Amino acid sequence: DAGVIQSPRHEVTEMGQEVTLRCKPISGHNSLFWYRQTMMRGLELLIYFNNNVPIDDSGMPEDRFSAKMPNASFSTLKIQPSEPRDSAVYFCASSPGLIPADTQYFGPGTRLTVL
Amino acid sequence: AQTVTQSQPEMSVQEAETVTLSCTYDTSESDYYLFWYKQPPSRQMILVIRQEAYKQQNATENRFSVNFQKAAKSFSLKISDSQLGDAAMYFCAYRSGGTKSSGDKLTFGTGTRLAVRP
């Protein structure tokens, strides 16, 4: 069974450009999470969905960040316009549901570099 | 808010030996879940082991086991018979077992980088 799939694995862009990160959760999982990992702040939750509906986006740093989940098998995280301080590794994770016992399974991450 | 503290930024262990990684957390909740994730150089976050707070028995997964001390709010990871492939960053994480208002997120510690010497 395929795990969480993220694309691209690496993204290098220039300040001001739009960046779109993509995630395909594990089939059958109803919850999807977007995390960001930086040296300064560690791993932090940006937003999560349950049954394609955003539940909590309080971790989204600014209005430049937006996330969508148009269907159960696809989600995007968009940054527009991007800034150098957005450089980080972005992880997508999925879990069967939102009960606390559900384990979150992480994708391989997207390393974003904004020049 | 819950916090997770990993006080050892780096650890080193000789191959085949045993190493213990420390984790403490702060919470006012009685129902929660604790996790250890491994992040090798590939960056993939891999679940190593999990512990339900209501269980007194310490979780074990092959060479990995935890020492869960609920009163002390301590959750250490023991790796026995260390292997070269165990070299990675290890993150301790907390998840509330309470109501929706407690949130569904994982709260991570800052990580411990484990080196395994051949």
mmCIF file of N, CA and C in Angstrom, chain B:
data_model
loop_
_atom_site.group_PDB
_atom_site.id
_atom_site.type_symbol
_atom_site.label_atom_id
_atom_site.label_comp_id
_atom_site.label_asym_id
_atom_site.label_seq_id
_atom_site.Cartn_x
_atom_site.Cartn_y
_atom_site.Cartn_z
ATOM 1 N N ALA B 1 -1.356 25.210 27.210
ATOM 2 C CA ALA B 1 -0.896 24.494 26.023
ATOM 3 C C ALA B 1 0.147 23.452 26.421
ATOM 4 N N GLN B 2 0.136 22.378 25.675
ATOM 5 C CA GLN B 2 1.092 21.325 25.972
ATOM 6 C C GLN B 2 2.461 21.663 25.394
ATOM 7 N N THR B 3 3.475 21.242 26.095
ATOM 8 C CA THR B 3 4.839 21.404 25.594
ATOM 9 C C THR B 3 5.575 20.083 25.719
ATOM 10 N N VAL B 4 6.500 19.864 24.814
ATOM 11 C CA VAL B 4 7.315 18.657 24.801
ATOM 12 C C VAL B 4 8.771 19.091 24.785
ATOM 13 N N THR B 5 9.561 18.528 25.684
ATOM 14 C CA THR B 5 10.959 18.928 25.818
ATOM 15 C C THR B 5 11.881 17.724 25.629
ATOM 16 N N GLN B 6 12.819 17.890 24.734
ATOM 17 C CA GLN B 6 13.877 16.901 24.548
ATOM 18 C C GLN B 6 15.186 17.611 24.880
ATOM 19 N N SER B 7 15.767 17.253 25.981
ATOM 20 C CA SER B 7 16.907 18.006 26.508
ATOM 21 C C SER B 7 18.253 17.582 25.941
ATOM 22 N N GLN B 8 18.240 16.539 25.121
ATOM 23 C CA GLN B 8 19.495 16.037 24.548
ATOM 24 C C GLN B 8 19.521 16.347 23.043
ATOM 25 N N PRO B 9 20.189 17.391 22.626
ATOM 26 C CA PRO B 9 20.233 17.699 21.196
ATOM 27 C C PRO B 9 20.935 16.605 20.383
ATOM 28 N N GLU B 10 21.948 15.982 20.995
ATOM 29 C CA GLU B 10 22.695 14.938 20.289
ATOM 30 C C GLU B 10 23.053 13.810 21.260
ATOM 31 N N MET B 11 23.046 12.611 20.719
ATOM 32 C CA MET B 11 23.468 11.437 21.479
ATOM 33 C C MET B 11 24.287 10.560 20.543
ATOM 34 N N SER B 12 25.121 9.736 21.174
ATOM 35 C CA SER B 12 25.955 8.826 20.399
ATOM 36 C C SER B 12 25.951 7.472 21.095
ATOM 37 N N VAL B 13 25.964 6.413 20.295
ATOM 38 C CA VAL B 13 25.956 5.069 20.861
ATOM 39 C C VAL B 13 26.818 4.170 19.999
ATOM 40 N N GLN B 14 27.445 3.220 20.636
ATOM 41 C CA GLN B 14 28.234 2.227 19.921
ATOM 42 C C GLN B 14 27.292 1.172 19.350
ATOM 43 N N GLU B 15 27.586 0.755 18.151
ATOM 44 C CA GLU B 15 26.779 -0.295 17.517
ATOM 45 C C GLU B 15 26.655 -1.476 18.473
ATOM 46 N N ALA B 16 25.440 -2.027 18.555
ATOM 47 C CA ALA B 16 25.092 -3.182 19.395
ATOM 48 C C ALA B 16 24.836 -2.807 20.858
ATOM 49 N N GLU B 17 25.124 -1.564 21.211
ATOM 50 C CA GLU B 17 24.869 -1.136 22.575
ATOM 51 C C GLU B 17 23.454 -0.573 22.710
ATOM 52 N N THR B 18 23.119 -0.179 23.919
ATOM 53 C CA THR B 18 21.791 0.366 24.222
ATOM 54 C C THR B 18 21.888 1.849 24.514
ATOM 55 N N VAL B 19 20.901 2.577 24.049
ATOM 56 C CA VAL B 19 20.866 4.019 24.281
ATOM 57 C C VAL B 19 19.452 4.428 24.680
ATOM 58 N N THR B 20 19.367 5.440 25.522
ATOM 59 C CA THR B 20 18.071 5.953 25.968
ATOM 60 C C THR B 20 17.956 7.432 25.645
ATOM 61 N N LEU B 21 16.891 7.788 24.959
ATOM 62 C CA LEU B 21 16.618 9.180 24.604
ATOM 63 C C LEU B 21 15.514 9.707 25.529
ATOM 64 N N SER B 22 15.723 10.896 26.034
ATOM 65 C CA SER B 22 14.803 11.448 27.032
ATOM 66 C C SER B 22 13.751 12.356 26.414
ATOM 67 N N CYS B 23 12.598 12.374 27.062
ATOM 68 C CA CYS B 23 11.518 13.266 26.650
ATOM 69 C C CYS B 23 10.658 13.553 27.871
ATOM 70 N N THR B 24 10.380 14.805 28.100
ATOM 71 C CA THR B 24 9.417 15.180 29.136
ATOM 72 C C THR B 24 8.357 16.065 28.501
ATOM 73 N N TYR B 25 7.219 16.112 29.127
ATOM 74 C CA TYR B 25 6.130 16.892 28.566
ATOM 75 C C TYR B 25 5.356 17.553 29.694
ATOM 76 N N ASP B 26 4.633 18.559 29.332
ATOM 77 C CA ASP B 26 3.851 19.289 30.313
ATOM 78 C C ASP B 26 2.402 19.335 29.832
ATOM 79 N N THR B 27 1.505 18.846 30.653
ATOM 80 C CA THR B 27 0.095 18.856 30.307
ATOM 81 C C THR B 27 -0.742 18.793 31.572
ATOM 82 N N SER B 28 -1.939 19.285 31.474
ATOM 83 C CA SER B 28 -2.886 19.187 32.576
ATOM 84 C C SER B 28 -3.928 18.112 32.296
ATOM 85 N N GLU B 29 -3.798 17.469 31.141
ATOM 86 C CA GLU B 29 -4.759 16.459 30.746
ATOM 87 C C GLU B 29 -4.375 15.099 31.334
ATOM 88 N N SER B 30 -5.365 14.248 31.459
ATOM 89 C CA SER B 30 -5.111 12.894 31.951
ATOM 90 C C SER B 30 -5.164 11.871 30.825
ATOM 91 N N ASP B 31 -5.773 12.260 29.721
ATOM 92 C CA ASP B 31 -5.924 11.352 28.594
ATOM 93 C C ASP B 31 -5.154 11.918 27.401
ATOM 94 N N TYR B 32 -4.157 11.175 26.959
ATOM 95 C CA TYR B 32 -3.345 11.657 25.839
ATOM 96 C C TYR B 32 -2.534 10.499 25.267
ATOM 97 N N TYR B 33 -1.854 10.789 24.183
ATOM 98 C CA TYR B 33 -1.037 9.788 23.503
ATOM 99 C C TYR B 33 0.354 10.367 23.268
ATOM 100 N N LEU B 34 1.327 9.511 23.365
ATOM 101 C CA LEU B 34 2.714 9.918 23.155
ATOM 102 C C LEU B 34 3.322 9.071 22.044
ATOM 103 N N PHE B 35 4.186 9.699 21.271
ATOM 104 C CA PHE B 35 4.778 9.036 20.115
ATOM 105 C C PHE B 35 6.272 9.340 20.043
ATOM 106 N N TRP B 36 6.996 8.410 19.461
ATOM 107 C CA TRP B 36 8.354 8.666 19.017
ATOM 108 C C TRP B 36 8.390 8.474 17.504
ATOM 109 N N TYR B 37 8.891 9.504 16.824
ATOM 110 C CA TYR B 37 9.079 9.444 15.386
ATOM 111 C C TYR B 37 10.576 9.505 15.095
ATOM 112 N N LYS B 38 10.965 8.808 14.039
ATOM 113 C CA LYS B 38 12.345 8.802 13.573
ATOM 114 C C LYS B 38 12.409 9.531 12.245
ATOM 115 N N GLN B 39 13.415 10.393 12.091
ATOM 116 C CA GLN B 39 13.609 11.095 10.832
ATOM 117 C C GLN B 39 15.035 10.861 10.345
ATOM 118 N N PRO B 40 15.232 9.906 9.462
ATOM 119 C CA PRO B 40 16.564 9.648 8.901
ATOM 120 C C PRO B 40 16.939 10.745 7.916
ATOM 121 N N PRO B 41 18.141 10.682 7.361
ATOM 122 C CA PRO B 41 18.561 11.712 6.396
ATOM 123 C C PRO B 41 17.619 11.880 5.210
ATOM 124 N N SER B 42 16.865 10.869 4.911
ATOM 125 C CA SER B 42 15.894 10.984 3.818
ATOM 126 C C SER B 42 14.757 11.953 4.140
ATOM 127 N N ARG B 43 14.672 12.363 5.375
ATOM 128 C CA ARG B 43 13.663 13.323 5.881
ATOM 129 C C ARG B 43 12.307 12.681 6.189
ATOM 130 N N GLN B 44 12.114 11.452 5.767
ATOM 131 C CA GLN B 44 10.827 10.809 6.020
ATOM 132 C C GLN B 44 10.597 10.671 7.511
ATOM 133 N N MET B 45 9.428 11.066 7.979
ATOM 134 C CA MET B 45 9.065 10.899 9.386
ATOM 135 C C MET B 45 8.438 9.521 9.556
ATOM 136 N N ILE B 46 9.053 8.692 10.366
ATOM 137 C CA ILE B 46 8.616 7.312 10.515
ATOM 138 C C ILE B 46 8.207 7.078 11.956
ATOM 139 N N LEU B 47 7.002 6.561 12.146
ATOM 140 C CA LEU B 47 6.556 6.259 13.496
ATOM 141 C C LEU B 47 7.361 5.090 14.049
ATOM 142 N N VAL B 48 7.909 5.275 15.231
ATOM 143 C CA VAL B 48 8.680 4.223 15.886
ATOM 144 C C VAL B 48 7.823 3.475 16.892
ATOM 145 N N ILE B 49 7.127 4.231 17.735
ATOM 146 C CA ILE B 49 6.387 3.607 18.819
ATOM 147 C C ILE B 49 5.393 4.613 19.384
ATOM 148 N N ARG B 50 4.320 4.120 19.962
ATOM 149 C CA ARG B 50 3.322 4.991 20.562
ATOM 150 C C ARG B 50 2.887 4.413 21.905
ATOM 151 N N GLN B 51 2.412 5.306 22.754
ATOM 152 C CA GLN B 51 1.982 4.913 24.099
ATOM 153 C C GLN B 51 0.695 5.640 24.437
ATOM 154 N N GLU B 52 -0.289 4.878 24.883
ATOM 155 C CA GLU B 52 -1.515 5.495 25.373
ATOM 156 C C GLU B 52 -1.347 5.786 26.850
ATOM 157 N N ALA B 53 -1.721 6.977 27.278
ATOM 158 C CA ALA B 53 -1.484 7.374 28.663
ATOM 159 C C ALA B 53 -2.260 6.520 29.655
ATOM 160 N N TYR B 54 -3.379 5.945 29.215
ATOM 161 C CA TYR B 54 -4.190 5.170 30.153
ATOM 162 C C TYR B 54 -3.625 3.765 30.375
ATOM 163 N N LYS B 55 -2.645 3.388 29.570
ATOM 164 C CA LYS B 55 -2.031 2.078 29.722
ATOM 165 C C LYS B 55 -0.815 2.177 30.632
ATOM 166 N N GLN B 56 -0.767 1.342 31.635
ATOM 167 C CA GLN B 56 0.375 1.339 32.540
ATOM 168 C C GLN B 56 1.553 0.595 31.948
ATOM 169 N N GLN B 57 1.259 -0.379 31.099
ATOM 170 C CA GLN B 57 2.337 -1.178 30.522
ATOM 171 C C GLN B 57 3.087 -0.370 29.486
ATOM 172 N N ASN B 58 4.395 -0.436 29.553
ATOM 173 C CA ASN B 58 5.229 0.273 28.590
ATOM 174 C C ASN B 58 5.162 -0.398 27.229
ATOM 175 N N ALA B 59 5.059 0.424 26.173
ATOM 176 C CA ALA B 59 4.996 -0.103 24.821
ATOM 177 C C ALA B 59 6.366 -0.616 24.373
ATOM 178 N N THR B 60 6.359 -1.657 23.571
ATOM 179 C CA THR B 60 7.585 -2.187 22.981
ATOM 180 C C THR B 60 7.325 -2.531 21.521
ATOM 181 N N GLU B 61 8.350 -2.308 20.706
ATOM 182 C CA GLU B 61 8.315 -2.668 19.292
ATOM 183 C C GLU B 61 9.704 -3.184 18.928
ATOM 184 N N ASN B 62 9.848 -4.489 18.994
ATOM 185 C CA ASN B 62 11.137 -5.122 18.666
ATOM 186 C C ASN B 62 12.244 -4.546 19.547
ATOM 187 N N ARG B 63 13.210 -3.863 18.959
ATOM 188 C CA ARG B 63 14.341 -3.347 19.741
ATOM 189 C C ARG B 63 14.023 -2.018 20.436
ATOM 190 N N PHE B 64 12.858 -1.497 20.194
ATOM 191 C CA PHE B 64 12.478 -0.197 20.742
ATOM 192 C C PHE B 64 11.484 -0.378 21.879
ATOM 193 N N SER B 65 11.723 0.306 22.967
ATOM 194 C CA SER B 65 10.791 0.265 24.083
ATOM 195 C C SER B 65 10.781 1.633 24.744
ATOM 196 N N VAL B 66 9.731 1.873 25.499
ATOM 197 C CA VAL B 66 9.628 3.155 26.181
ATOM 198 C C VAL B 66 9.567 2.921 27.685
ATOM 199 N N ASN B 67 9.960 3.950 28.409
ATOM 200 C CA ASN B 67 9.775 3.997 29.851
ATOM 201 C C ASN B 67 8.838 5.175 30.113
ATOM 202 N N PHE B 68 7.578 4.864 30.310
ATOM 203 C CA PHE B 68 6.549 5.870 30.482
ATOM 204 C C PHE B 68 6.285 6.065 31.971
ATOM 205 N N GLN B 69 6.576 7.253 32.462
ATOM 206 C CA GLN B 69 6.366 7.595 33.854
ATOM 207 C C GLN B 69 5.347 8.730 33.900
ATOM 208 N N LYS B 70 4.075 8.355 34.049
ATOM 209 C CA LYS B 70 3.010 9.357 33.918
ATOM 210 C C LYS B 70 3.094 10.431 34.989
ATOM 211 N N ALA B 71 3.361 10.051 36.205
ATOM 212 C CA ALA B 71 3.415 11.038 37.285
ATOM 213 C C ALA B 71 4.551 12.030 37.060
ATOM 214 N N ALA B 72 5.642 11.547 36.558
ATOM 215 C CA ALA B 72 6.800 12.399 36.295
ATOM 216 C C ALA B 72 6.708 13.076 34.940
ATOM 217 N N LYS B 73 5.707 12.710 34.130
ATOM 218 C CA LYS B 73 5.542 13.240 32.769
ATOM 219 C C LYS B 73 6.813 13.047 31.968
ATOM 220 N N SER B 74 7.246 11.807 31.983
ATOM 221 C CA SER B 74 8.469 11.433 31.296
ATOM 222 C C SER B 74 8.175 10.286 30.340
ATOM 223 N N PHE B 75 8.821 10.313 29.192
ATOM 224 C CA PHE B 75 8.548 9.317 28.145
ATOM 225 C C PHE B 75 9.844 9.074 27.379
ATOM 226 N N SER B 76 10.686 8.225 27.900
ATOM 227 C CA SER B 76 11.982 7.989 27.269
ATOM 228 C C SER B 76 11.922 6.804 26.317
ATOM 229 N N LEU B 77 12.776 6.839 25.328
ATOM 230 C CA LEU B 77 12.870 5.777 24.315
ATOM 231 C C LEU B 77 14.180 5.024 24.496
ATOM 232 N N LYS B 78 14.088 3.714 24.615
ATOM 233 C CA LYS B 78 15.278 2.878 24.712
ATOM 234 C C LYS B 78 15.435 2.086 23.428
ATOM 235 N N ILE B 79 16.624 2.180 22.866
ATOM 236 C CA ILE B 79 16.953 1.418 21.667
ATOM 237 C C ILE B 79 18.000 0.387 22.068
ATOM 238 N N SER B 80 17.661 -0.858 21.931
ATOM 239 C CA SER B 80 18.575 -1.943 22.280
ATOM 240 C C SER B 80 19.271 -2.456 21.026
ATOM 241 N N ASP B 81 20.474 -3.005 21.227
ATOM 242 C CA ASP B 81 21.209 -3.585 20.095
ATOM 243 C C ASP B 81 21.241 -2.591 18.922
ATOM 244 N N SER B 82 21.740 -1.410 19.192
ATOM 245 C CA SER B 82 21.717 -0.330 18.192
ATOM 246 C C SER B 82 22.363 -0.759 16.880
ATOM 247 N N GLN B 83 21.738 -0.324 15.799
ATOM 248 C CA GLN B 83 22.240 -0.632 14.467
ATOM 249 C C GLN B 83 22.551 0.663 13.720
ATOM 250 N N LEU B 84 23.402 0.543 12.714
ATOM 251 C CA LEU B 84 23.802 1.734 11.955
ATOM 252 C C LEU B 84 22.583 2.442 11.375
ATOM 253 N N GLY B 85 21.581 1.666 11.016
ATOM 254 C CA GLY B 85 20.370 2.241 10.437
ATOM 255 C C GLY B 85 19.513 3.000 11.429
ATOM 256 N N ASP B 86 19.876 2.921 12.703
ATOM 257 C CA ASP B 86 19.125 3.687 13.713
ATOM 258 C C ASP B 86 19.558 5.150 13.755
ATOM 259 N N ALA B 87 20.649 5.467 13.098
ATOM 260 C CA ALA B 87 21.133 6.849 13.096
ATOM 261 C C ALA B 87 20.099 7.751 12.433
ATOM 262 N N ALA B 88 19.651 8.753 13.175
ATOM 263 C CA ALA B 88 18.579 9.624 12.690
ATOM 264 C C ALA B 88 18.291 10.683 13.738
ATOM 265 N N MET B 89 17.374 11.589 13.389
ATOM 266 C CA MET B 89 16.772 12.478 14.380
ATOM 267 C C MET B 89 15.564 11.762 14.958
ATOM 268 N N TYR B 90 15.401 11.855 16.265
ATOM 269 C CA TYR B 90 14.255 11.258 16.918
ATOM 270 C C TYR B 90 13.424 12.354 17.579
ATOM 271 N N PHE B 91 12.134 12.329 17.273
ATOM 272 C CA PHE B 91 11.227 13.330 17.804
ATOM 273 C C PHE B 91 10.198 12.671 18.715
ATOM 274 N N CYS B 92 10.030 13.273 19.864
ATOM 275 C CA CYS B 92 8.967 12.892 20.779
ATOM 276 C C CYS B 92 7.761 13.777 20.465
ATOM 277 N N ALA B 93 6.559 13.218 20.522
ATOM 278 C CA ALA B 93 5.370 13.999 20.182
ATOM 279 C C ALA B 93 4.221 13.646 21.113
ATOM 280 N N TYR B 94 3.360 14.635 21.310
ATOM 281 C CA TYR B 94 2.218 14.517 22.205
ATOM 282 C C TYR B 94 0.956 14.811 21.422
ATOM 283 N N ARG B 95 -0.095 14.045 21.758
ATOM 284 C CA ARG B 95 -1.390 14.329 21.162
ATOM 285 C C ARG B 95 -2.462 14.200 22.223
ATOM 286 N N SER B 96 -3.296 15.201 22.312
ATOM 287 C CA SER B 96 -4.358 15.191 23.296
ATOM 288 C C SER B 96 -5.358 14.075 23.020
ATOM 289 N N GLY B 97 -5.859 13.479 24.063
ATOM 290 C CA GLY B 97 -6.901 12.475 23.913
ATOM 291 C C GLY B 97 -8.262 13.009 24.275
ATOM 292 N N GLY B 98 -8.312 14.336 24.470
ATOM 293 C CA GLY B 98 -9.536 14.933 24.964
ATOM 294 C C GLY B 98 -10.498 15.331 23.875
ATOM 295 N N THR B 99 -11.270 16.344 24.154
ATOM 296 C CA THR B 99 -12.307 16.783 23.240
ATOM 297 C C THR B 99 -11.711 17.577 22.098
ATOM 298 N N LYS B 100 -12.561 17.886 21.147
ATOM 299 C CA LYS B 100 -12.112 18.623 19.973
ATOM 300 C C LYS B 100 -11.457 19.942 20.351
ATOM 301 N N SER B 101 -11.904 20.543 21.426
ATOM 302 C CA SER B 101 -11.330 21.829 21.804
ATOM 303 C C SER B 101 -9.861 21.699 22.181
ATOM 304 N N SER B 102 -9.443 20.502 22.490
ATOM 305 C CA SER B 102 -8.039 20.313 22.828
ATOM 306 C C SER B 102 -7.168 20.252 21.593
ATOM 307 N N GLY B 103 -7.791 20.119 20.461
ATOM 308 C CA GLY B 103 -7.003 20.084 19.237
ATOM 309 C C GLY B 103 -6.626 18.675 18.852
ATOM 310 N N ASP B 104 -6.348 18.513 17.597
ATOM 311 C CA ASP B 104 -5.985 17.204 17.087
ATOM 312 C C ASP B 104 -4.539 17.155 16.650
ATOM 313 N N LYS B 105 -3.805 18.185 16.915
ATOM 314 C CA LYS B 105 -2.458 18.248 16.368
ATOM 315 C C LYS B 105 -1.483 17.455 17.223
ATOM 316 N N LEU B 106 -0.383 17.117 16.586
ATOM 317 C CA LEU B 106 0.768 16.579 17.288
ATOM 318 C C LEU B 106 1.652 17.743 17.707
ATOM 319 N N THR B 107 2.072 17.745 18.955
ATOM 320 C CA THR B 107 3.045 18.718 19.428
ATOM 321 C C THR B 107 4.381 18.005 19.557
ATOM 322 N N PHE B 108 5.368 18.513 18.839
ATOM 323 C CA PHE B 108 6.658 17.852 18.765
ATOM 324 C C PHE B 108 7.693 18.508 19.671
ATOM 325 N N GLY B 109 8.639 17.698 20.134
ATOM 326 C CA GLY B 109 9.835 18.225 20.757
ATOM 327 C C GLY B 109 10.816 18.680 19.690
ATOM 328 N N THR B 110 11.947 19.176 20.126
ATOM 329 C CA THR B 110 12.935 19.732 19.194
ATOM 330 C C THR B 110 13.840 18.678 18.585
ATOM 331 N N GLY B 111 13.744 17.464 19.078
ATOM 332 C CA GLY B 111 14.492 16.379 18.457
ATOM 333 C C GLY B 111 15.828 16.084 19.117
ATOM 334 N N THR B 112 16.255 14.839 18.981
ATOM 335 C CA THR B 112 17.583 14.384 19.414
ATOM 336 C C THR B 112 18.237 13.698 18.233
ATOM 337 N N ARG B 113 19.413 14.155 17.892
ATOM 338 C CA ARG B 113 20.139 13.527 16.793
ATOM 339 C C ARG B 113 20.983 12.385 17.343
ATOM 340 N N LEU B 114 20.705 11.183 16.861
ATOM 341 C CA LEU B 114 21.418 9.985 17.327
ATOM 342 C C LEU B 114 22.440 9.547 16.299
ATOM 343 N N ALA B 115 23.673 9.435 16.737
ATOM 344 C CA ALA B 115 24.736 8.884 15.899
ATOM 345 C C ALA B 115 25.068 7.488 16.404
ATOM 346 N N VAL B 116 25.321 6.579 15.486
ATOM 347 C CA VAL B 116 25.683 5.208 15.840
ATOM 348 C C VAL B 116 27.096 4.939 15.337
ATOM 349 N N ARG B 117 27.991 4.638 16.265
ATOM 350 C CA ARG B 117 29.399 4.422 15.913
ATOM 351 C C ARG B 117 29.638 2.954 15.574
ATOM 352 N N PRO B 118 30.268 2.680 14.437
ATOM 353 C CA PRO B 118 30.503 1.276 14.066
ATOM 354 C C PRO B 118 31.600 0.647 14.907
#
